[in-house]
Short mmCIF file of C-alpha atoms (C1' of nucleotides) in Angstrom, two decimals:
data_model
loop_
_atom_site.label_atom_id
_atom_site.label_comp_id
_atom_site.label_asym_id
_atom_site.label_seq_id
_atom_site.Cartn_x
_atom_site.Cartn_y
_atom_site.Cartn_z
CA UNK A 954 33.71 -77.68 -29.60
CA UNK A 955 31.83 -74.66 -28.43
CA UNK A 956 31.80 -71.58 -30.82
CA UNK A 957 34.15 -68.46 -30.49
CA UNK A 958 32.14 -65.68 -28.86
CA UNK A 959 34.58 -63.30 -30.60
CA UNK A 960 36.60 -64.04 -33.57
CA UNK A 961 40.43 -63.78 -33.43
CA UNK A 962 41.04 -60.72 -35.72
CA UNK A 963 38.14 -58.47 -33.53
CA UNK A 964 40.06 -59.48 -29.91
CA UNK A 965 43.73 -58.56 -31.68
CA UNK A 966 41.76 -55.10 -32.59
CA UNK A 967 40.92 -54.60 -29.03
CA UNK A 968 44.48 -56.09 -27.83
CA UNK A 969 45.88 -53.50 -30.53
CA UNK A 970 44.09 -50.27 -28.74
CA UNK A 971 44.95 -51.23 -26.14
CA UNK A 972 48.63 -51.75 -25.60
CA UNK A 973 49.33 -48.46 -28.26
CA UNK A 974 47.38 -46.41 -26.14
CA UNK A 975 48.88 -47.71 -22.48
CA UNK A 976 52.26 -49.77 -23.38
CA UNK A 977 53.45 -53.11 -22.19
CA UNK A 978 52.99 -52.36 -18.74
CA UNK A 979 50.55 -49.99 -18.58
CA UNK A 980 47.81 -52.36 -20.01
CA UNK A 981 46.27 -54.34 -17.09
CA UNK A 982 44.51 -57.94 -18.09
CA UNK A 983 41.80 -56.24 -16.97
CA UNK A 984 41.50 -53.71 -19.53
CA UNK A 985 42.96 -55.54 -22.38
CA UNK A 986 39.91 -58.06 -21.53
CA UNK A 987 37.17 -55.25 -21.64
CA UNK A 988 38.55 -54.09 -24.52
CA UNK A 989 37.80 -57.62 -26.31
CA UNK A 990 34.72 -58.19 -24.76
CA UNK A 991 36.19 -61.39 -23.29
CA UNK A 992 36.82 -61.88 -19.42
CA UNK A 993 40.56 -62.62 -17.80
CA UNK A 994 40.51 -66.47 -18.04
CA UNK A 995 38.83 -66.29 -21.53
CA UNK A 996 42.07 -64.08 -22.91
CA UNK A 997 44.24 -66.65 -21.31
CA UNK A 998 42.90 -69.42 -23.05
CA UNK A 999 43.26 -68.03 -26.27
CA UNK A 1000 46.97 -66.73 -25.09
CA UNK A 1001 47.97 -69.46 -22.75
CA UNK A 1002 51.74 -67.90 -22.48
CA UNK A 1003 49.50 -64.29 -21.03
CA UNK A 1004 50.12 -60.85 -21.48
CA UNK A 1005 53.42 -61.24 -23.54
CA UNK A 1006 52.00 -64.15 -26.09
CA UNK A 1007 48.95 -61.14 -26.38
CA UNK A 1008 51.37 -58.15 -27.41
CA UNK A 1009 53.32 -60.36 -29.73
CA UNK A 1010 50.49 -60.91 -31.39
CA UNK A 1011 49.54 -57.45 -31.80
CA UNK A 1012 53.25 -56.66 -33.13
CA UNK A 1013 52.72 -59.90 -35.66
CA UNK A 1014 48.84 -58.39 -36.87
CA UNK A 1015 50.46 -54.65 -36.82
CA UNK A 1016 52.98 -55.99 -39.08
CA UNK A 1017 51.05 -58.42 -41.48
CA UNK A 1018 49.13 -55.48 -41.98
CA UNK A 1019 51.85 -52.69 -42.88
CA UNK A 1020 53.59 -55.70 -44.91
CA UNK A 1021 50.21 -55.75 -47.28
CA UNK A 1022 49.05 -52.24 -46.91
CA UNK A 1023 52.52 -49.98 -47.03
CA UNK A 1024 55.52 -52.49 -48.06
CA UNK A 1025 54.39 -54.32 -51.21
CA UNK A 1026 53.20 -51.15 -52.69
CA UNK A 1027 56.39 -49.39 -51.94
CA UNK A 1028 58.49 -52.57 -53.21
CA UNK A 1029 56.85 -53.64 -56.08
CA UNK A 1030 58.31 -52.13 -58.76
CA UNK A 1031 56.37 -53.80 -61.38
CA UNK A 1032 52.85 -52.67 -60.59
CA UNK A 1033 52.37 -49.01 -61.21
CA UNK A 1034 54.93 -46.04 -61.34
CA UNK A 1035 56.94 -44.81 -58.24
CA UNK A 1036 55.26 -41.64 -57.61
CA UNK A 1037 52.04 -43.23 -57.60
CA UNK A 1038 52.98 -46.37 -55.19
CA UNK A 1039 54.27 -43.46 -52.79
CA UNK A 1040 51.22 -41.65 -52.44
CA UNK A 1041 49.31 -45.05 -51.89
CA UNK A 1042 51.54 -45.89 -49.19
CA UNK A 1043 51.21 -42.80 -47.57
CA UNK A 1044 47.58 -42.34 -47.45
CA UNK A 1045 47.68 -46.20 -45.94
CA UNK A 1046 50.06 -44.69 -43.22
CA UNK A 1047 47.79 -42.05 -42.15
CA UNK A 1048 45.11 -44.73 -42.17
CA UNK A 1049 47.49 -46.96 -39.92
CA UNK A 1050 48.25 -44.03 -37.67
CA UNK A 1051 44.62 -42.48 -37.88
CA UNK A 1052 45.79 -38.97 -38.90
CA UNK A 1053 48.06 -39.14 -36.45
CA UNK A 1054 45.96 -39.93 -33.46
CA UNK A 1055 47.61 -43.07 -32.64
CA UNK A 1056 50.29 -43.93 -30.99
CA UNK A 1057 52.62 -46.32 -33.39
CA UNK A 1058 53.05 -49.95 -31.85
CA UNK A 1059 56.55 -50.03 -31.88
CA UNK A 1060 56.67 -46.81 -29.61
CA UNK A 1061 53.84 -48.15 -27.35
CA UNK A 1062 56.30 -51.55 -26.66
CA UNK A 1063 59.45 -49.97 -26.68
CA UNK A 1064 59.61 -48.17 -23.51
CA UNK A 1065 62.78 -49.37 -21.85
CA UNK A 1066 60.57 -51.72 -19.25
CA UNK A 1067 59.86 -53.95 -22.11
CA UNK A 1068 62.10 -53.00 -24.62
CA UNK A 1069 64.00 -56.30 -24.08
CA UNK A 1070 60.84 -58.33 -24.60
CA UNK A 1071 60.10 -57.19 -28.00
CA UNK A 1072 63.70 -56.13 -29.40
CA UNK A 1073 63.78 -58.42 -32.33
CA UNK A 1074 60.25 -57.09 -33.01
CA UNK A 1075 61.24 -53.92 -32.81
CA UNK A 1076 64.27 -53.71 -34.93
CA UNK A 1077 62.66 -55.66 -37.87
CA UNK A 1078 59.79 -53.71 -37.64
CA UNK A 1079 61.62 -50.39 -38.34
CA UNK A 1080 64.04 -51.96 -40.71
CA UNK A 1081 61.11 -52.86 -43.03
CA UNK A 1082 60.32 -49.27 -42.76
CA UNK A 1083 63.75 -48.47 -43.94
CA UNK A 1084 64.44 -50.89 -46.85
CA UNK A 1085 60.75 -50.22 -48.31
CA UNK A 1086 61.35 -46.38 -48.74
CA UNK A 1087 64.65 -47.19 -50.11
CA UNK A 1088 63.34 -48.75 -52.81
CA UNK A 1089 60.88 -46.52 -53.90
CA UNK A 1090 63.86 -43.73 -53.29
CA UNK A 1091 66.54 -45.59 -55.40
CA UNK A 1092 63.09 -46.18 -58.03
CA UNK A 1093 62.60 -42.01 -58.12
CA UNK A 1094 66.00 -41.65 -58.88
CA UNK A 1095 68.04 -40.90 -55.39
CA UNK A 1096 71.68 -42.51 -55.28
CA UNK A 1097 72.34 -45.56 -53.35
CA UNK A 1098 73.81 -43.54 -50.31
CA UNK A 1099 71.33 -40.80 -50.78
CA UNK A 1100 68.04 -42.98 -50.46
CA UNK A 1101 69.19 -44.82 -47.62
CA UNK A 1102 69.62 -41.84 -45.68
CA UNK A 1103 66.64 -40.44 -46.91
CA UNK A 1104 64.59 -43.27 -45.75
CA UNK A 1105 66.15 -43.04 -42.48
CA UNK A 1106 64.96 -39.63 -42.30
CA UNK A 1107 61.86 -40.53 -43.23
CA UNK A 1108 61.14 -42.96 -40.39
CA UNK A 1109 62.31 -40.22 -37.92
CA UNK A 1110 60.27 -37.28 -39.40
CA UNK A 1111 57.07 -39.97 -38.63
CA UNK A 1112 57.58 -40.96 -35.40
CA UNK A 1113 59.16 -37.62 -34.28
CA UNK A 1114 55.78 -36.32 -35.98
CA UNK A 1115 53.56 -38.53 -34.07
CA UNK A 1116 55.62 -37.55 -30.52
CA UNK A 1117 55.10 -33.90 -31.28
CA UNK A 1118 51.57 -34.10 -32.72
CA UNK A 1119 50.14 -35.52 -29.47
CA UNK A 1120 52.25 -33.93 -27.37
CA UNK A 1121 50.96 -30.59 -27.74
CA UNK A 1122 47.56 -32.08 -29.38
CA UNK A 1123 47.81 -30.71 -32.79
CA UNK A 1124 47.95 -33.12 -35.74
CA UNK A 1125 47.66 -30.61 -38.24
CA UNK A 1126 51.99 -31.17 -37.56
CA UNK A 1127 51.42 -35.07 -38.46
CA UNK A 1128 49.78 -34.40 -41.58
CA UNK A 1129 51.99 -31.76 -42.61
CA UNK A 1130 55.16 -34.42 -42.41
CA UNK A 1131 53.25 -36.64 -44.68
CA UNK A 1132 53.15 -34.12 -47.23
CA UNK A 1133 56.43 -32.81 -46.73
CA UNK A 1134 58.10 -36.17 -47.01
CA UNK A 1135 55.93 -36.66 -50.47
CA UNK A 1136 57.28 -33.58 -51.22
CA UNK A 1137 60.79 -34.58 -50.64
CA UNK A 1138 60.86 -37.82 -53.10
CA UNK A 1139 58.68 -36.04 -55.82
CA UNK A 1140 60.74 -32.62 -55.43
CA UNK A 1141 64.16 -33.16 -54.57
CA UNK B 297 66.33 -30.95 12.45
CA UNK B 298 67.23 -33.70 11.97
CA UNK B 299 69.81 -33.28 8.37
CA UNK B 300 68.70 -34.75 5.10
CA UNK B 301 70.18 -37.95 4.13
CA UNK B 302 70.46 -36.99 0.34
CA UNK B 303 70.28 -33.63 -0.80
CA UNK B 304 67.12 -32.49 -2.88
CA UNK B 305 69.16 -32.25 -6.33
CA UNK B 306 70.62 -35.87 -6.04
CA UNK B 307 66.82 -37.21 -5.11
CA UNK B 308 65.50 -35.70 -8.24
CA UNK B 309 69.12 -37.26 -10.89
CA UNK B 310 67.70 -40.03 -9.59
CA UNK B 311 64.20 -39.83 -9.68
CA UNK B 312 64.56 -38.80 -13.31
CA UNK B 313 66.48 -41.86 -14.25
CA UNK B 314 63.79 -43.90 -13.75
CA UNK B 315 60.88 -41.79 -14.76
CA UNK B 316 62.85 -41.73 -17.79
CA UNK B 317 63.79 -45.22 -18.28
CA UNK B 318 60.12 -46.45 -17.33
CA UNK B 319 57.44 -44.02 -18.04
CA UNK B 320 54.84 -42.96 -15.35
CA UNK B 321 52.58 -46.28 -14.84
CA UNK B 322 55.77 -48.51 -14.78
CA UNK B 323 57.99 -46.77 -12.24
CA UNK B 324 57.37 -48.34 -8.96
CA UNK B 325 57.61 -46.64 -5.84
CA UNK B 326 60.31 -49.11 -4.75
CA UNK B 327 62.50 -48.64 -7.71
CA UNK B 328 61.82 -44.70 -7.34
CA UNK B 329 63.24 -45.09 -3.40
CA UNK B 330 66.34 -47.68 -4.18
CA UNK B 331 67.19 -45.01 -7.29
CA UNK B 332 67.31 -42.36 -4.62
CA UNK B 333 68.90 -44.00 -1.73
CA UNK B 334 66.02 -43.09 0.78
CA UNK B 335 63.01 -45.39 1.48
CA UNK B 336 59.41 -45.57 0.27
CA UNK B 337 58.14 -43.90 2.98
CA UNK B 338 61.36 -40.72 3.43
CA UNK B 339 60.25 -40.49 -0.55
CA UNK B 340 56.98 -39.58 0.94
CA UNK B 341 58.17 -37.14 3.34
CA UNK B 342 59.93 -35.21 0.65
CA UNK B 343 57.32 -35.23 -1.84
CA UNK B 344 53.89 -35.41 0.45
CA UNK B 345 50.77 -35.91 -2.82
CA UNK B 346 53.30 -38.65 -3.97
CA UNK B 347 53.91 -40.35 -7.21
CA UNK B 348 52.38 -37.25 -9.45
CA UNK B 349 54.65 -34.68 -6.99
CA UNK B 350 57.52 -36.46 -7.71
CA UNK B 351 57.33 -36.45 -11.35
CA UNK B 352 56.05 -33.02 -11.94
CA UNK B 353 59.24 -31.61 -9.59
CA UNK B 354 61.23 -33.59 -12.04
CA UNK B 355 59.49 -32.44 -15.07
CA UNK B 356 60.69 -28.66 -13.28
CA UNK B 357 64.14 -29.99 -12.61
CA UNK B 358 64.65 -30.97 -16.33
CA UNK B 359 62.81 -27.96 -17.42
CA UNK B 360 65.01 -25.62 -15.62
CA UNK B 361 68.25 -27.15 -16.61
CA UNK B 362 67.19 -26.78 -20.06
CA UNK B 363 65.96 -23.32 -19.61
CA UNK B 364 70.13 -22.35 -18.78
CA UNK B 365 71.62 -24.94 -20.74
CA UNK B 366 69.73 -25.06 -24.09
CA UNK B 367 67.01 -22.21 -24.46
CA UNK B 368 69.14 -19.48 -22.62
CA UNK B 369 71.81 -19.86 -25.22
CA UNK B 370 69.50 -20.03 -28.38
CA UNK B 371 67.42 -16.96 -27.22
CA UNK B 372 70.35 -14.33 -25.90
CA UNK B 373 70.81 -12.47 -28.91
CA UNK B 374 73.16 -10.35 -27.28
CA UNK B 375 75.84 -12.64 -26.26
CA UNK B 376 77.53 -13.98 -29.29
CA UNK B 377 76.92 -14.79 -33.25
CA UNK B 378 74.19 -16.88 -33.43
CA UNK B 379 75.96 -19.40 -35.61
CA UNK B 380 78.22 -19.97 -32.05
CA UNK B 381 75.09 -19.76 -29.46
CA UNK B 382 73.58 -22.63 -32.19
CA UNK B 383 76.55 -25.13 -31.96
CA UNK B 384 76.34 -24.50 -28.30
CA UNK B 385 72.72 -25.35 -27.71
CA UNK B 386 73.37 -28.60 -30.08
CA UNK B 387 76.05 -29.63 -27.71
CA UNK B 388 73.98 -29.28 -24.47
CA UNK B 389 71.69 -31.19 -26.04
CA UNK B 390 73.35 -34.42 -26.86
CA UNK B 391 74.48 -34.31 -23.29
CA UNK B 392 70.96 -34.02 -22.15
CA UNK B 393 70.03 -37.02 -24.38
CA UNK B 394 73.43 -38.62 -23.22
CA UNK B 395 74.15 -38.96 -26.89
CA UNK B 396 71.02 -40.27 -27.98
CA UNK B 397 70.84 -43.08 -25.15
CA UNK B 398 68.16 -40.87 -22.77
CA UNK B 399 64.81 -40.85 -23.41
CA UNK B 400 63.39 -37.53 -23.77
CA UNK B 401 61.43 -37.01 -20.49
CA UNK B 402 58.53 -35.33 -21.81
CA UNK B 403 57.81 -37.98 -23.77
CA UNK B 404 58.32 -40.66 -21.49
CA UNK B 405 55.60 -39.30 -19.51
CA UNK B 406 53.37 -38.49 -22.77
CA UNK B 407 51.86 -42.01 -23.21
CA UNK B 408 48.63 -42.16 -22.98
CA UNK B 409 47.88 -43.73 -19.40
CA UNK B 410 49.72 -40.43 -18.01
CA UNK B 411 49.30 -38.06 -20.76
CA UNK B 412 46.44 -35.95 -18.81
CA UNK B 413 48.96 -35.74 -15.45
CA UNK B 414 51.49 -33.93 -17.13
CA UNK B 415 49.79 -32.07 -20.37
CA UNK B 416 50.45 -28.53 -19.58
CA UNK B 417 53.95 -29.40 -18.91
CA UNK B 418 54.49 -30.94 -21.95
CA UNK B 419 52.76 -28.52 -24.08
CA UNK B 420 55.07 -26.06 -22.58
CA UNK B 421 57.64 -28.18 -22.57
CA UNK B 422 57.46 -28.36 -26.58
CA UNK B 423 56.78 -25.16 -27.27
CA UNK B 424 59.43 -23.35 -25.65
CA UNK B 425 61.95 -25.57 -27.51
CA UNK B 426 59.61 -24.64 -30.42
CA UNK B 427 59.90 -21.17 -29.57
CA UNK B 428 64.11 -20.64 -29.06
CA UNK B 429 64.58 -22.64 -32.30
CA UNK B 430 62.52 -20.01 -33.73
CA UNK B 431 64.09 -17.63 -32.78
CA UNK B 432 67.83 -18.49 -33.99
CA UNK B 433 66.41 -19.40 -36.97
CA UNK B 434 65.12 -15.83 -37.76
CA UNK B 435 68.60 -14.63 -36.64
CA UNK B 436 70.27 -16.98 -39.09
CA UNK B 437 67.99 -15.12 -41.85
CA UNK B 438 65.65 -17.85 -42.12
CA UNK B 439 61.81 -15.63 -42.87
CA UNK B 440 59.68 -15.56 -40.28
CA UNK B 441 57.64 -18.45 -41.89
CA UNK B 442 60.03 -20.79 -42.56
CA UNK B 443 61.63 -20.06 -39.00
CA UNK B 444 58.59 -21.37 -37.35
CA UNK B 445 58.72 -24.42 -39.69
CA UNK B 446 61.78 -25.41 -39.51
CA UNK B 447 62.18 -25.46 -35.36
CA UNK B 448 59.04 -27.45 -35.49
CA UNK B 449 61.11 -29.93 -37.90
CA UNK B 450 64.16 -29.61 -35.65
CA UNK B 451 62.16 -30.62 -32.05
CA UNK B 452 60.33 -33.63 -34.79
CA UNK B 453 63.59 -34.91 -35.81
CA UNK B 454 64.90 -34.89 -32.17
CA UNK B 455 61.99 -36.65 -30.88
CA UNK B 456 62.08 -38.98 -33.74
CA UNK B 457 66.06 -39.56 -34.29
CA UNK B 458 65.58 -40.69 -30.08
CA UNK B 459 62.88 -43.26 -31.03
CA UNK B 460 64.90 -45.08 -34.07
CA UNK B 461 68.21 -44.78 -32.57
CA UNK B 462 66.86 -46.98 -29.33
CA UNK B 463 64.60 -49.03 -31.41
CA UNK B 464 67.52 -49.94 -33.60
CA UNK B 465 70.08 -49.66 -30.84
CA UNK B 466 71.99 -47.36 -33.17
CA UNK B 467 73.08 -44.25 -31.49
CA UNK B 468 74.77 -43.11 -34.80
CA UNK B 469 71.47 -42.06 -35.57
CA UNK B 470 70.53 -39.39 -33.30
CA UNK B 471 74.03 -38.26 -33.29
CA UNK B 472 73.83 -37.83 -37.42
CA UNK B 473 70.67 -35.70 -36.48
CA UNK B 474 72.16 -33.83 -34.54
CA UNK B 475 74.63 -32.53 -37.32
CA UNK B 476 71.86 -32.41 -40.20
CA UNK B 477 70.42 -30.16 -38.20
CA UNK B 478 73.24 -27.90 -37.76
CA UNK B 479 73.83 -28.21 -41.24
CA UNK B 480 70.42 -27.13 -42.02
CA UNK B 481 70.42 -23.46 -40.14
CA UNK B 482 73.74 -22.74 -40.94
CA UNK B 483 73.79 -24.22 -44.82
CA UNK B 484 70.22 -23.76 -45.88
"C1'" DG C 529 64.00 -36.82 8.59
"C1'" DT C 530 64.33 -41.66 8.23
"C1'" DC C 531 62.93 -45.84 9.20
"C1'" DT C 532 60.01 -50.68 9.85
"C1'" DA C 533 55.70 -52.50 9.45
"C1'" DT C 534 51.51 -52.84 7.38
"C1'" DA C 535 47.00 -51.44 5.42
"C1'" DG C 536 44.16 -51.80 1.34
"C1'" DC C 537 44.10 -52.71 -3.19
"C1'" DT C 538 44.96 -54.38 -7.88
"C1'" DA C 539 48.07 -56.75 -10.74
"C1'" DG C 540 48.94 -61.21 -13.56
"C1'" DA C 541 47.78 -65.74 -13.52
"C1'" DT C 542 45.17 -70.32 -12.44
"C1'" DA C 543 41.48 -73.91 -10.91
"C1'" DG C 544 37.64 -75.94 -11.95
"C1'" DA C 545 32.41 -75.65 -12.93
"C1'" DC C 546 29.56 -75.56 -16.95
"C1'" DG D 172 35.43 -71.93 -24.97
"C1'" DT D 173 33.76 -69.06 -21.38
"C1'" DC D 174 32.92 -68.18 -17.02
"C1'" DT D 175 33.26 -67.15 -11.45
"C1'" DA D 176 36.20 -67.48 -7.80
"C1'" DT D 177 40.56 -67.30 -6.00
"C1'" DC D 178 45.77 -67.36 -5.40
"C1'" DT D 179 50.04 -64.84 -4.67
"C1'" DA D 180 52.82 -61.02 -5.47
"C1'" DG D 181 53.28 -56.49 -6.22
"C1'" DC D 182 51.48 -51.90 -6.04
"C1'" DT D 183 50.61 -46.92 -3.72
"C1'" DA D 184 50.20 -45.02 0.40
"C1'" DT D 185 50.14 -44.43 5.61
"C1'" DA D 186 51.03 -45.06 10.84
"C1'" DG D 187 53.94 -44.51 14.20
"C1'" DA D 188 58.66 -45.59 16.52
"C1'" DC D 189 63.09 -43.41 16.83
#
DNA sequence: GTCTATAGCTAGATAGAC
DNA sequence: GTCTATCTAGCTATAGAC
């Protein structure tokens, strides 16, 4: 078999970039192939199903990597204190949203054009985000009711955050939620 | 003359449907015209430079209506108690949003691929909803510090209580925003 | 002012050589 | 596995009849 010119987890990178930058439809084969270094036939080989096989493949890397990097600190308990399993996942969410320079997946893909296309995707996606702070809400002492609701919030304040941050290009507003939203679990 | 087959304010409900429902890149010229009731080319008559005409006359038409509907009421100190002017503004804006199932025009045409087009509209688009929140907030006592802050919160929790509620096809949400924030000027 | 027809182009997708 | 070349369908935009 001849070799890979580029290995799977660089072209999902480029994929990734991409489709959070232009959405579903915006992102021509044309582009998304640049953007791996691979030509149009080449990213149909490795996604024989085309442009939908590529973004659900994004959404399933996006995800693997918030499941590692935010989730299982914010769910498991038995590893370090509460407080200190917050602030991890939150410095892993500006790192997934580059201080609030990019565009979050689930945004990108769920313009109503393709919202149908990725719905499942979509809803699990933020209802990870949910459950997770939750947890770590019920863990620093919130009631049931309470820490739902607050996690809720806290999944609006970041993507309302990252609207309004590049909207009028100042993410000095993205990084301020963070800390707010530390604030609010530490200092209720 | 020859009359107009549809009158200039039905051309742009229309126009702003799909802008809305499909972003800038993804609404096609055909779906613009059937949306309408004209054809491609009588869209072209109206709206000469095309495309980018079209959506910056409905970025004004939006604009305006919120102007009289939303920011007029927040900013007229002189009409009634702000508390009143406040639950006002709150109701214009769910209809705006259609109760959370609209998405917010400005950021419909704030993904990347367009964001350039349309910047100055949306930075002024922001900040005057930025700016009347401000304002009631300082009427309702808040300092002038915490004003600022906390209309920057409201338009985040807007923007953000419009992306969950569609990505988790749970209107509930944005309409439980909706009250929080109430709750938050006049029970702070 | 509205229409049909079409130009010119680019989109997503495929065939087949290497 | 990657490539060039190409297909068809759709796109934005325009020309010109009525």
């Amino acid at each position: 078999m001849r070799p890979q010119k580029v290995l799977e987890d660089d072209i999902l990178v480029g994929l990734t970039q991409v489709f959070r930058a232009r959405g579903y439809e915006g992102a021509s084969l044309k582009e998304l192939a640049d953007a791996t270094g691979l030509k149009k036939a080449s990213l149909y080989h490795r996604f024989p199903s085309g442009k939908q096989e590529m973004a659900e493949a994004v959404l399933g890397h996006v995800s693997t990597w918030a499941d590692q990097k935010v989730f299982k600190p914010l769910l498991n308990s038995e590893s370090f204190p509460p407080e200190v399993r917050l602030k991890e996942a939150l410095t892993q969410i500006k790192t997934l949203y580059n201080d609030g320079k990019n565009t979050c997946i689930l945004r990108a893909l769920s313009m109503e054009d393709s919202l149908y296309l990725f719905e499942s995707h979509i809803q699990t996606g933020m209802n990870k985000w949910i459950n997770a702070f939750t947890q770590i809400a019920e863990e620093l002492n919130f009631s049931k009711s309470d820490a739902k609701a607050e996690a809720v919030n806290t999944l609006i304040n970041i993507q309302g955050s990252l609207v309004v941050s590049k909207g009028l290009n100042d993410y000095s507003i993205f990084l301020n939620t963070i800390k707010n939203i530390e604030d609010k679990y530490l200092n209720p």
